[in-house]
């Protein structure tokens, strides 16, 4: 069983790792792009797929050693170059011609040639989480996501951050403080190097081992994020203890995004909602206070394409995504959603999923 799980995990790593695609030989284009699209779980009436919620476009330039991720809302729009915009201005006779509003955001990540460490790879859950955060941050005030949107501007702790796409995004969007943590010291050093290029952001990286005693110097946080951190059952207890140690006792939110077919993600959900046995205390922990939902989506991951043309390319596959959202706010019984297209998972949905480790 252990060998089977390792083989599956390594297969997923190879599928989403790009290191083997960036071998420079004479005549090859140095820039590689890939677009992923987040879709609603339920199919839209006029489409064979779900409604498009948002997208992420990765761009890696080997010669320049840069790695950029564009995050957008809705369908990806064909972008214009600066020269095209200038041509439009001249044709309209004014430099003040109206342009289409572009709500996309550009996030720069550390360029890592060696993607062998797990933390050095941008996993699908991190992409999906950042799209969700961007859509939530731009939703209108009448949405039920208003409380979460307010949380995005407060203090954030990112667990198992790796290259830290969600945390960097929130720092750029004005969060008062973002601390991205991981236990891979090399990845953290690379992240610090990239942070030096982005002065002015309230973002920092810290080494954090979940099985150690809590670091009192870190303090408490209004929002705790984790992308693809619940993938082994034996890590759930340290993960839960870490969340409870650093989550603020006031109004606060925890958001854990993972592949929906990971059994450990659902085990985490039930441990929080139903309570669970604590092997450290030899007692049964009570359910966490607050509201907890599991929201389902699909992430369509495109294949890597050569060049910098703004095209999605062929699909590399579709990954089911589950976002566990826990809120300590009990003032209202209404379940918080992230986007207008959210689907709250049921027990039937859980049973239908073809679970992996």
CSV table of C-alpha atoms in Angstrom, one decimal:
chain,number,residue,atom,x,y,z
A,1,UNK,CA,0.0,0.0,0.0
A,2,UNK,CA,2.8,2.4,0.9
A,3,UNK,CA,4.5,1.7,-2.5
A,4,UNK,CA,1.2,2.3,-4.4
A,5,UNK,CA,0.7,5.6,-2.6
A,6,UNK,CA,4.2,6.7,-3.3
A,7,UNK,CA,3.8,5.8,-7.0
A,8,UNK,CA,0.5,7.8,-7.2
A,9,UNK,CA,2.0,10.8,-5.4
A,10,UNK,CA,5.1,10.8,-7.7
A,11,UNK,CA,2.9,10.5,-10.8
A,12,UNK,CA,0.9,13.6,-9.7
A,13,UNK,CA,4.2,15.4,-9.1
A,14,UNK,CA,5.5,14.6,-12.6
A,15,UNK,CA,2.2,15.6,-14.1
A,16,UNK,CA,2.2,19.1,-12.7
A,17,UNK,CA,6.0,19.6,-12.5
A,18,UNK,CA,7.5,21.6,-15.3
A,19,UNK,CA,11.1,21.0,-14.7
A,20,UNK,CA,11.4,18.5,-17.5
A,21,UNK,CA,9.8,21.0,-19.9
A,22,UNK,CA,12.4,23.7,-19.4
A,23,UNK,CA,15.5,22.1,-20.8
A,24,UNK,CA,17.1,24.8,-23.1
A,25,UNK,CA,18.5,23.6,-26.3
A,26,UNK,CA,19.3,25.6,-29.4
A,27,UNK,CA,16.2,26.8,-31.2
A,28,UNK,CA,13.8,26.2,-28.2
A,29,UNK,CA,11.7,29.1,-26.9
A,30,UNK,CA,12.8,30.1,-23.3
A,31,UNK,CA,9.3,31.2,-22.2
A,32,UNK,CA,6.7,28.6,-21.2
A,33,UNK,CA,3.1,29.4,-20.3
A,34,UNK,CA,0.2,27.4,-18.8
A,35,UNK,CA,-3.3,28.5,-18.1
A,36,UNK,CA,-5.6,26.9,-15.5
A,37,UNK,CA,-9.3,27.6,-15.3
A,38,UNK,CA,-11.5,27.2,-12.1
A,39,UNK,CA,-15.0,26.0,-12.9
A,40,UNK,CA,-18.1,25.6,-10.8
A,41,UNK,CA,-18.8,22.1,-9.6
A,42,UNK,CA,-22.3,22.0,-11.2
A,43,UNK,CA,-22.5,22.3,-15.0
A,44,UNK,CA,-24.0,25.5,-16.4
A,45,UNK,CA,-27.3,25.2,-18.3
A,46,UNK,CA,-25.7,26.2,-21.7
A,47,UNK,CA,-22.4,24.3,-21.3
A,48,UNK,CA,-21.0,20.8,-20.9
A,49,UNK,CA,-18.8,22.2,-18.2
A,50,UNK,CA,-19.3,24.4,-15.1
A,51,UNK,CA,-19.4,28.1,-15.1
A,52,UNK,CA,-15.9,29.7,-15.4
A,53,UNK,CA,-15.1,31.4,-12.1
A,54,UNK,CA,-11.6,32.6,-12.8
A,55,UNK,CA,-8.2,31.7,-14.3
A,56,UNK,CA,-4.5,31.6,-13.6
A,57,UNK,CA,-1.8,32.0,-16.2
A,58,UNK,CA,1.7,30.9,-15.3
A,59,UNK,CA,4.7,32.3,-17.2
A,60,UNK,CA,8.2,30.9,-16.7
A,61,UNK,CA,11.2,32.5,-18.5
A,62,UNK,CA,14.3,30.4,-18.2
A,63,UNK,CA,16.7,33.0,-19.6
A,64,UNK,CA,15.5,35.8,-17.4
A,65,UNK,CA,14.9,33.4,-14.5
A,66,UNK,CA,11.4,34.8,-13.7
A,67,UNK,CA,8.2,33.1,-12.8
A,68,UNK,CA,5.0,35.2,-13.0
A,69,UNK,CA,1.4,34.2,-12.3
A,70,UNK,CA,-1.5,36.2,-13.6
A,71,UNK,CA,-4.8,35.7,-11.7
A,72,UNK,CA,-8.1,36.8,-13.3
A,73,UNK,CA,-11.8,36.6,-12.9
A,74,UNK,CA,-14.3,35.0,-15.3
A,75,UNK,CA,-13.2,34.1,-18.8
A,76,UNK,CA,-9.6,35.0,-19.7
A,77,UNK,CA,-9.5,37.9,-22.1
A,78,UNK,CA,-7.1,38.4,-25.0
A,79,UNK,CA,-4.6,40.9,-23.7
A,80,UNK,CA,-3.2,43.8,-25.8
A,81,UNK,CA,0.3,44.9,-25.9
A,82,UNK,CA,1.3,48.5,-25.1
A,83,UNK,CA,1.8,49.2,-28.8
A,84,UNK,CA,-1.7,48.0,-29.6
A,85,UNK,CA,-3.1,50.4,-26.9
A,86,UNK,CA,-1.1,53.3,-28.4
A,87,UNK,CA,-2.5,52.4,-31.9
A,88,UNK,CA,-6.0,52.5,-30.5
A,89,UNK,CA,-5.4,55.8,-28.9
A,90,UNK,CA,-4.2,57.3,-32.2
A,91,UNK,CA,-7.2,55.9,-34.0
A,92,UNK,CA,-9.5,57.4,-31.5
A,93,UNK,CA,-7.7,60.7,-31.6
A,94,UNK,CA,-7.2,60.8,-27.9
A,95,UNK,CA,-4.8,59.3,-25.4
A,96,UNK,CA,-7.8,59.1,-23.0
A,97,UNK,CA,-9.7,56.5,-24.9
A,98,UNK,CA,-11.7,54.1,-22.8
A,99,UNK,CA,-10.1,50.7,-22.3
A,100,UNK,CA,-11.7,47.5,-21.0
A,101,UNK,CA,-11.2,47.2,-17.2
A,102,UNK,CA,-8.8,44.3,-16.5
A,103,UNK,CA,-9.2,43.0,-12.9
A,104,UNK,CA,-6.3,40.5,-13.3
A,105,UNK,CA,-3.4,40.6,-10.8
A,106,UNK,CA,0.2,39.7,-11.5
A,107,UNK,CA,2.1,37.8,-8.7
A,108,UNK,CA,5.9,37.2,-9.0
A,109,UNK,CA,7.2,33.9,-7.5
A,110,UNK,CA,10.8,32.7,-6.9
A,111,UNK,CA,12.3,31.0,-10.0
A,112,UNK,CA,13.4,27.5,-8.9
A,113,UNK,CA,15.2,25.3,-11.4
A,114,UNK,CA,15.1,22.3,-9.1
A,115,UNK,CA,11.4,21.4,-8.5
A,116,UNK,CA,12.2,18.1,-6.8
A,117,UNK,CA,11.3,19.3,-3.3
A,118,UNK,CA,7.5,19.2,-2.8
A,119,UNK,CA,7.5,22.8,-1.6
A,120,UNK,CA,9.2,24.1,-4.8
A,121,UNK,CA,6.2,23.1,-6.9
A,122,UNK,CA,3.1,25.2,-7.5
A,123,UNK,CA,0.4,22.6,-6.9
A,124,UNK,CA,-3.2,22.9,-8.3
A,125,UNK,CA,-4.7,23.6,-4.9
A,126,UNK,CA,-2.6,26.7,-4.5
A,127,UNK,CA,-3.7,28.0,-7.9
A,128,UNK,CA,-7.4,27.3,-7.1
A,129,UNK,CA,-7.1,29.0,-3.7
A,130,UNK,CA,-5.6,32.1,-5.2
A,131,UNK,CA,-8.3,32.4,-7.8
A,132,UNK,CA,-10.9,32.0,-5.1
A,133,UNK,CA,-9.3,34.7,-3.0
A,134,UNK,CA,-9.2,37.1,-6.0
A,135,UNK,CA,-12.8,36.5,-6.9
A,136,UNK,CA,-13.9,37.0,-3.2
A,137,UNK,CA,-11.8,40.1,-2.9
A,138,UNK,CA,-13.6,41.6,-5.9
A,139,UNK,CA,-17.2,40.5,-5.1
A,140,UNK,CA,-19.9,43.1,-4.4
A,141,UNK,CA,-21.0,44.0,-0.8
A,142,UNK,CA,-24.3,42.2,-1.2
A,143,UNK,CA,-22.6,38.8,-1.4
A,144,UNK,CA,-22.5,36.4,1.5
A,145,UNK,CA,-18.7,36.5,1.2
A,146,UNK,CA,-18.5,40.0,2.7
A,147,UNK,CA,-17.2,38.7,6.1
A,148,UNK,CA,-14.5,36.7,4.4
A,149,UNK,CA,-13.6,39.6,2.1
A,150,UNK,CA,-13.0,41.8,5.2
A,151,UNK,CA,-10.8,39.0,6.6
A,152,UNK,CA,-8.5,39.1,3.6
A,153,UNK,CA,-7.4,42.6,4.7
A,154,UNK,CA,-6.3,41.5,8.2
A,155,UNK,CA,-3.5,39.3,9.5
A,156,UNK,CA,-2.9,36.0,7.6
A,157,UNK,CA,-0.8,32.9,8.4
A,158,UNK,CA,-0.1,30.6,5.4
A,159,UNK,CA,0.8,27.0,6.3
A,160,UNK,CA,2.8,24.7,4.1
A,161,UNK,CA,3.3,27.7,1.8
A,162,UNK,CA,6.0,26.4,-0.5
A,163,UNK,CA,6.5,29.2,-3.0
A,164,UNK,CA,3.6,31.1,-1.3
A,165,UNK,CA,1.3,32.1,-4.2
A,166,UNK,CA,-1.8,32.8,-2.0
A,167,UNK,CA,0.1,34.6,0.7
A,168,UNK,CA,2.0,36.8,-1.8
A,169,UNK,CA,-1.3,37.6,-3.5
A,170,UNK,CA,-2.9,38.8,-0.3
A,171,UNK,CA,0.1,40.9,0.6
A,172,UNK,CA,-0.2,42.6,-2.8
A,173,UNK,CA,-3.9,43.2,-2.1
A,174,UNK,CA,-3.2,45.1,1.1
A,175,UNK,CA,-3.4,42.6,3.9
A,176,UNK,CA,-2.1,44.1,7.1
A,177,UNK,CA,0.3,41.2,7.7
A,178,UNK,CA,1.1,38.0,5.9
A,179,UNK,CA,3.4,35.3,7.3
A,180,UNK,CA,4.0,32.4,4.9
A,181,UNK,CA,5.5,29.3,6.6
A,182,UNK,CA,7.0,26.0,5.6
A,183,UNK,CA,9.4,23.5,7.0
A,184,UNK,CA,11.6,23.4,3.9
A,185,UNK,CA,14.4,25.9,4.7
A,186,UNK,CA,15.8,26.0,1.2
A,187,UNK,CA,12.4,27.0,-0.3
A,188,UNK,CA,12.1,29.6,2.4
A,189,UNK,CA,15.5,31.1,1.5
A,190,UNK,CA,14.5,31.3,-2.2
A,191,UNK,CA,11.2,33.0,-1.1
A,192,UNK,CA,13.2,35.5,0.9
A,193,UNK,CA,15.3,36.3,-2.1
A,194,UNK,CA,12.2,37.0,-4.2
A,195,UNK,CA,10.7,39.1,-1.3
A,196,UNK,CA,13.8,41.4,-1.5
A,197,UNK,CA,12.6,42.3,-5.0
A,198,UNK,CA,9.1,43.2,-3.7
A,199,UNK,CA,9.9,45.9,-1.1
A,200,UNK,CA,6.9,47.5,0.7
A,201,UNK,CA,4.8,44.3,1.1
A,202,UNK,CA,3.7,43.3,4.6
A,203,UNK,CA,4.9,39.7,3.8
A,204,UNK,CA,7.5,37.5,5.5
A,205,UNK,CA,8.5,33.9,5.5
A,206,UNK,CA,9.1,31.7,8.6
A,207,UNK,CA,10.2,28.1,9.2
A,208,UNK,CA,7.4,26.3,11.1
A,209,UNK,CA,7.2,22.7,12.0
A,210,UNK,CA,3.7,21.7,13.1
A,211,UNK,CA,4.9,19.1,15.5
A,212,UNK,CA,6.9,21.6,17.5
A,213,UNK,CA,5.7,23.7,20.4
A,214,UNK,CA,3.8,26.9,19.2
A,215,UNK,CA,6.0,29.9,18.5
A,216,UNK,CA,4.6,32.6,20.8
A,217,UNK,CA,6.4,35.3,18.9
A,218,UNK,CA,4.2,34.6,15.9
A,219,UNK,CA,1.1,35.7,17.8
A,220,UNK,CA,-2.5,35.1,16.6
A,221,UNK,CA,-4.0,35.5,13.1
A,222,UNK,CA,-7.4,36.4,11.7
A,223,UNK,CA,-7.0,34.2,8.7
A,224,UNK,CA,-5.2,30.9,8.3
A,225,UNK,CA,-4.6,29.4,4.8
A,226,UNK,CA,-3.4,26.0,3.7
A,227,UNK,CA,-3.2,24.7,0.1
A,228,UNK,CA,-2.7,21.0,-0.3
A,229,UNK,CA,-1.6,20.5,3.3
A,230,UNK,CA,-4.0,17.7,4.3
A,231,UNK,CA,-2.6,14.9,2.2
A,232,UNK,CA,-1.4,12.4,4.9
A,233,UNK,CA,-3.6,11.3,7.8
A,234,UNK,CA,-0.8,11.3,10.3
A,235,UNK,CA,-0.3,15.1,9.7
A,236,UNK,CA,-3.9,15.9,10.5
A,237,UNK,CA,-3.5,16.1,14.3
A,238,UNK,CA,-0.4,18.4,14.1
A,239,UNK,CA,-2.2,20.5,11.5
A,240,UNK,CA,-5.3,20.8,13.6
A,241,UNK,CA,-3.2,21.7,16.7
A,242,UNK,CA,-1.3,24.3,14.7
A,243,UNK,CA,-4.5,25.9,13.4
A,244,UNK,CA,-6.0,26.1,16.9
A,245,UNK,CA,-2.7,27.5,18.3
A,246,UNK,CA,-2.5,30.4,15.9
A,247,UNK,CA,-6.1,31.2,15.0
A,248,UNK,CA,-7.5,34.3,16.7
A,249,UNK,CA,-10.2,33.7,19.4
A,250,UNK,CA,-12.3,36.5,18.0
A,251,UNK,CA,-13.9,36.5,14.5
A,252,UNK,CA,-11.5,34.5,12.4
A,253,UNK,CA,-11.4,32.1,9.4
A,254,UNK,CA,-9.5,29.0,8.4
A,255,UNK,CA,-9.4,28.0,4.7
A,256,UNK,CA,-7.8,24.7,3.6
A,257,UNK,CA,-7.9,23.9,-0.1
A,258,UNK,CA,-7.0,20.5,-1.4
A,259,UNK,CA,-7.9,18.0,-4.1
A,260,UNK,CA,-11.4,16.9,-3.5
A,261,UNK,CA,-10.5,13.2,-3.9
A,262,UNK,CA,-8.0,13.2,-1.1
A,263,UNK,CA,-9.5,11.2,1.7
A,264,UNK,CA,-7.5,13.0,4.3
A,265,UNK,CA,-9.1,16.3,3.3
A,266,UNK,CA,-12.5,14.8,4.2
A,267,UNK,CA,-11.1,13.3,7.4
A,268,UNK,CA,-10.0,16.8,8.4
A,269,UNK,CA,-13.5,18.1,7.7
A,270,UNK,CA,-15.1,15.4,9.9
A,271,UNK,CA,-12.6,15.9,12.7
A,272,UNK,CA,-13.5,19.5,12.8
A,273,UNK,CA,-17.3,19.1,12.4
A,274,UNK,CA,-17.8,15.9,14.5
A,275,UNK,CA,-14.9,15.9,16.9
A,276,UNK,CA,-12.3,13.2,16.9
A,277,UNK,CA,-10.0,11.1,19.1
A,278,UNK,CA,-6.9,12.8,20.3
A,279,UNK,CA,-4.0,10.4,20.7
A,280,UNK,CA,-2.0,12.9,22.7
A,281,UNK,CA,-4.6,13.3,25.4
A,282,UNK,CA,-6.3,9.9,25.0
A,283,UNK,CA,-9.6,11.7,24.9
A,284,UNK,CA,-12.3,12.6,22.3
A,285,UNK,CA,-12.1,16.2,21.2
A,286,UNK,CA,-15.3,18.1,20.9
A,287,UNK,CA,-16.3,19.6,17.5
A,288,UNK,CA,-14.8,23.0,16.8
A,289,UNK,CA,-17.0,26.0,17.6
A,290,UNK,CA,-18.3,27.9,14.6
A,291,UNK,CA,-19.4,27.0,11.1
A,292,UNK,CA,-17.7,24.6,8.7
A,293,UNK,CA,-18.4,24.0,5.0
A,294,UNK,CA,-16.8,22.0,2.3
A,295,UNK,CA,-17.1,23.8,-1.1
A,296,UNK,CA,-16.5,21.9,-4.4
A,297,UNK,CA,-15.1,23.1,-7.7
A,298,UNK,CA,-13.2,21.8,-10.7
A,299,UNK,CA,-9.8,23.1,-11.9
A,300,UNK,CA,-9.1,22.5,-15.6
A,301,UNK,CA,-5.3,22.6,-16.0
A,302,UNK,CA,-3.9,23.5,-19.4
A,303,UNK,CA,-0.7,22.0,-20.9
A,304,UNK,CA,2.5,24.0,-21.0
A,305,UNK,CA,2.9,25.9,-24.2
A,306,UNK,CA,6.0,27.5,-25.8
A,307,UNK,CA,6.1,31.2,-26.3
A,308,UNK,CA,4.2,34.1,-24.7
A,309,UNK,CA,1.0,34.1,-26.7
A,310,UNK,CA,-2.1,34.5,-24.6
A,311,UNK,CA,-3.7,31.2,-25.4
A,312,UNK,CA,-5.0,28.5,-23.0
A,313,UNK,CA,-3.7,25.5,-24.9
A,314,UNK,CA,-4.9,22.0,-24.7
A,315,UNK,CA,-6.1,20.7,-21.4
A,316,UNK,CA,-3.8,18.7,-19.2
A,317,UNK,CA,-6.7,17.3,-17.2
A,318,UNK,CA,-9.3,18.3,-14.6
A,319,UNK,CA,-8.7,18.2,-10.9
A,320,UNK,CA,-11.6,18.2,-8.4
A,321,UNK,CA,-11.0,20.9,-5.7
A,322,UNK,CA,-12.4,21.0,-2.2
A,323,UNK,CA,-12.2,24.2,-0.1
A,324,UNK,CA,-12.8,23.6,3.6
A,325,UNK,CA,-14.0,26.9,5.2
A,326,UNK,CA,-14.2,27.2,8.9
A,327,UNK,CA,-15.4,30.4,10.7
A,328,UNK,CA,-15.4,31.1,14.4
A,329,UNK,CA,-18.1,33.8,13.9
A,330,UNK,CA,-21.4,32.4,15.3
A,331,UNK,CA,-23.4,35.6,15.1
A,332,UNK,CA,-25.2,34.2,12.1
A,333,UNK,CA,-26.1,30.7,11.1
A,334,UNK,CA,-25.8,31.5,7.4
A,335,UNK,CA,-23.1,29.6,5.7
A,336,UNK,CA,-20.4,31.8,4.2
A,337,UNK,CA,-19.5,31.3,0.6
A,338,UNK,CA,-16.5,32.4,-1.4
A,339,UNK,CA,-18.1,33.0,-4.9
A,340,UNK,CA,-21.6,33.2,-6.2
A,341,UNK,CA,-21.1,29.7,-7.9
A,342,UNK,CA,-20.1,27.8,-4.8
A,343,UNK,CA,-21.5,24.3,-4.2
A,344,UNK,CA,-21.7,23.0,-0.7
A,345,UNK,CA,-20.8,19.3,-0.6
A,346,UNK,CA,-23.1,16.7,0.8
A,347,UNK,CA,-22.5,13.3,2.2
A,348,UNK,CA,-23.6,11.9,-1.1
A,349,UNK,CA,-21.0,13.9,-3.0
A,350,UNK,CA,-18.3,12.6,-0.6
A,351,UNK,CA,-19.4,9.0,-1.2
A,352,UNK,CA,-19.3,9.5,-5.0
A,353,UNK,CA,-15.8,10.7,-5.2
A,354,UNK,CA,-13.1,8.2,-6.1
A,355,UNK,CA,-10.8,8.8,-3.1
A,356,UNK,CA,-7.1,8.5,-3.1
A,357,UNK,CA,-4.6,9.0,-0.3
